């Protein structure tokens, strides 16, 4: 369905053209032999699909890899639904959406990533799984100065770099949910990341994807989760102890502190399994009780009450 608003259509087209022009200029400025125009995204869940969408909307050639056909088809559907939402909201025309889809390819074969300039891994927060993927990528990608990035929230980049023969090309590029909305990306070099990789990653994220960057040392949680996760866990403990009910905890922070959503609803948006995994990594790194996931969070994950993605977490989304 075409949007009825010609101004919105024109604006969307201008933004797309401007982004592509800025991307080309940034790549030229970066002085990288050839531009970083071919992106591979591993994992097409909440974060991977958002990263792939933002990149394809910015004019990049994007290949997306999932583990099997059902996961691939679910990822493709998630991405298409998000683009359809953009069309319904007047941010994209149907032609824009089709052009974006034409820039995306979907595969279950990591071998299809041989020609990628940048690869961003966005699978579940599992260190062994991620390390195995980095080891496999190292053997597949042919470009000598390709960037290997992880969207991990909490796993040390050093451990992923050491799974490859080129840790100097491995860097954290951490996006925020929902990726099409949140401007921030954390850039996380490990002790062995080359300055050229860090600069190229930053140029890619700001110039190509139009995001804003902050830098963090390679410590579990990086900057944002180090501040956010203790706050979210405190809200879970407050609920667990009977101090206040979920609605009041959330309304308190929305109406009292002008947060866009309360902490328990934010846990539901991020996914309780992800919060648990991030908290565990941070606890393992620092041994601080404030990072330790409370029993209620653990039991909800055991029960499959993972938040918005499963229809129920601290709030109910099935209606
Ligand atoms: N994809 C694309 N656009 C989306 C979107 C999505 N998934 N969700 C919302 N939007 C857009 C809407 O289209 C709308 O755009 P316009 O204003 O231009 O029309 C805008 O965002 C607002 O959306 P809604 O009106 O539907 O809903 P809202 O005002 O309640 O906003 C929200 C929803 C953007 C999620 C907002 O509540 C918010 O920013 N919440 C905080 C999210 C946050 O803190 N994220 C960080 C999580 S931490 C993390 O990701 C790191 C980690 O490692 C765990």
mmCIF file of C-alpha atoms and ligand atoms in Angstrom, residues 46-47 50 53 57 82-83 85-86 89 91 125 151-154 174-182 186 221-222 224-225 228-229 232 259-262 265-267 269-271 274-275 278 308, ligand 1:
data_model
loop_
_atom_site.group_PDB
_atom_site.id
_atom_site.type_symbol
_atom_site.label_atom_id
_atom_site.label_comp_id
_atom_site.label_asym_id
_atom_site.label_seq_id
_atom_site.Cartn_x
_atom_site.Cartn_y
_atom_site.Cartn_z
ATOM 1 C CA UNK A 46 15.887 -9.133 17.181
ATOM 2 C CA UNK A 47 19.325 -7.525 16.857
ATOM 3 C CA UNK A 50 17.629 -4.728 12.950
ATOM 4 C CA UNK A 53 17.619 -3.591 7.998
ATOM 5 C CA UNK A 57 18.294 0.909 4.099
ATOM 6 C CA UNK A 82 9.656 -4.087 10.122
ATOM 7 C CA UNK A 83 9.965 -2.643 6.602
ATOM 8 C CA UNK A 85 5.764 -1.016 9.381
ATOM 9 C CA UNK A 86 7.984 1.711 7.862
ATOM 10 C CA UNK A 89 4.138 4.835 8.972
ATOM 11 C CA UNK A 91 8.795 6.461 6.386
ATOM 12 C CA UNK A 125 25.058 -14.459 24.157
ATOM 13 C CA UNK A 151 27.341 -7.301 18.593
ATOM 14 C CA UNK A 152 27.891 -8.983 21.970
ATOM 15 C CA UNK A 153 26.715 -7.000 25.000
ATOM 16 C CA UNK A 154 29.048 -8.609 27.456
ATOM 17 C CA UNK A 174 27.379 -3.081 19.867
ATOM 18 C CA UNK A 175 23.941 -1.826 18.760
ATOM 19 C CA UNK A 176 20.859 -1.055 20.875
ATOM 20 C CA UNK A 177 17.308 -2.298 20.603
ATOM 21 C CA UNK A 178 15.299 -1.404 18.551
ATOM 22 C CA UNK A 179 18.241 -0.978 16.165
ATOM 23 C CA UNK A 180 16.379 1.176 13.608
ATOM 24 C CA UNK A 181 15.444 3.637 16.385
ATOM 25 C CA UNK A 182 18.398 3.842 18.793
ATOM 26 C CA UNK A 186 29.472 1.147 21.245
ATOM 27 C CA UNK A 221 28.931 -4.874 29.929
ATOM 28 C CA UNK A 222 30.858 -2.056 28.217
ATOM 29 C CA UNK A 224 25.801 1.231 28.743
ATOM 30 C CA UNK A 225 25.046 -2.200 30.186
ATOM 31 C CA UNK A 228 21.708 -0.232 32.775
ATOM 32 C CA UNK A 229 21.843 -3.854 33.970
ATOM 33 C CA UNK A 232 17.096 -3.490 35.624
ATOM 34 C CA UNK A 259 12.158 7.313 30.777
ATOM 35 C CA UNK A 260 10.524 6.108 27.523
ATOM 36 C CA UNK A 261 9.554 2.854 29.271
ATOM 37 C CA UNK A 262 9.860 1.388 32.760
ATOM 38 C CA UNK A 265 8.929 -3.416 30.318
ATOM 39 C CA UNK A 266 12.472 -2.753 29.074
ATOM 40 C CA UNK A 267 13.532 -6.203 30.371
ATOM 41 C CA UNK A 269 11.784 -5.717 25.231
ATOM 42 C CA UNK A 270 15.423 -6.837 25.524
ATOM 43 C CA UNK A 271 14.490 -10.436 26.432
ATOM 44 C CA UNK A 274 19.526 -11.903 27.224
ATOM 45 C CA UNK A 275 19.425 -9.930 30.497
ATOM 46 C CA UNK A 278 24.558 -10.352 30.241
ATOM 47 C CA UNK A 308 7.757 -9.596 24.368
HETATM 48 N N1 LIG B 1 11.593 -0.748 14.446
HETATM 49 C C1 LIG B 1 11.513 0.446 13.830
HETATM 50 N N2 LIG B 1 10.927 1.547 14.364
HETATM 51 C C2 LIG B 1 10.399 1.406 15.589
HETATM 52 C C3 LIG B 1 10.442 0.186 16.304
HETATM 53 C C4 LIG B 1 11.063 -0.914 15.685
HETATM 54 N N3 LIG B 1 11.167 -2.111 16.282
HETATM 55 N N4 LIG B 1 9.841 0.389 17.504
HETATM 56 C C5 LIG B 1 9.436 1.669 17.530
HETATM 57 N N5 LIG B 1 9.787 2.282 16.386
HETATM 58 C C6 LIG B 1 9.595 3.681 16.027
HETATM 59 C C7 LIG B 1 8.153 3.976 15.708
HETATM 60 O O1 LIG B 1 7.891 3.789 14.323
HETATM 61 C C8 LIG B 1 8.031 5.432 16.113
HETATM 62 O O2 LIG B 1 8.573 6.272 15.097
HETATM 63 P P1 LIG B 1 7.980 7.761 14.854
HETATM 64 O O3 LIG B 1 8.063 8.476 16.182
HETATM 65 O O4 LIG B 1 8.898 8.350 13.816
HETATM 66 O O5 LIG B 1 6.592 7.528 14.404
HETATM 67 C C9 LIG B 1 8.960 5.542 17.319
HETATM 68 O O6 LIG B 1 9.892 4.475 17.206
HETATM 69 C C10 LIG B 1 8.192 5.428 18.611
HETATM 70 O O7 LIG B 1 7.496 4.184 18.579
HETATM 71 P P2 LIG B 1 6.070 3.931 19.194
HETATM 72 O O8 LIG B 1 5.262 5.203 19.143
HETATM 73 O O9 LIG B 1 5.490 2.710 18.583
HETATM 74 O O10 LIG B 1 6.344 3.497 20.675
HETATM 75 P P3 LIG B 1 7.064 4.276 21.816
HETATM 76 O O11 LIG B 1 6.979 5.760 21.692
HETATM 77 O O12 LIG B 1 6.556 3.598 23.025
HETATM 78 O O13 LIG B 1 8.615 3.883 21.586
HETATM 79 C C11 LIG B 1 10.524 2.546 21.902
HETATM 80 C C12 LIG B 1 9.027 2.555 21.606
HETATM 81 C C13 LIG B 1 11.283 3.174 20.716
HETATM 82 C C14 LIG B 1 10.934 1.102 22.090
HETATM 83 C C15 LIG B 1 10.790 3.415 23.195
HETATM 84 O O14 LIG B 1 9.927 2.992 24.219
HETATM 85 C C16 LIG B 1 12.202 3.336 23.691
HETATM 86 O O15 LIG B 1 13.103 3.966 23.168
HETATM 87 N N6 LIG B 1 12.418 2.540 24.764
HETATM 88 C C17 LIG B 1 13.728 2.362 25.372
HETATM 89 C C18 LIG B 1 14.496 1.310 24.608
HETATM 90 C C19 LIG B 1 15.863 1.097 25.179
HETATM 91 O O16 LIG B 1 16.220 1.541 26.257
HETATM 92 N N7 LIG B 1 16.675 0.362 24.418
HETATM 93 C C20 LIG B 1 17.985 -0.025 24.842
HETATM 94 C C21 LIG B 1 17.917 -1.435 25.335
HETATM 95 S S1 LIG B 1 19.464 -1.993 25.924
HETATM 96 C C22 LIG B 1 20.150 -2.769 24.631
HETATM 97 O O17 LIG B 1 19.595 -2.917 23.573
HETATM 98 C C23 LIG B 1 21.535 -3.215 24.852
HETATM 99 C C24 LIG B 1 21.748 -4.574 25.325
HETATM 100 O O18 LIG B 1 22.821 -5.066 25.068
HETATM 101 C C25 LIG B 1 20.830 -5.321 26.193
#
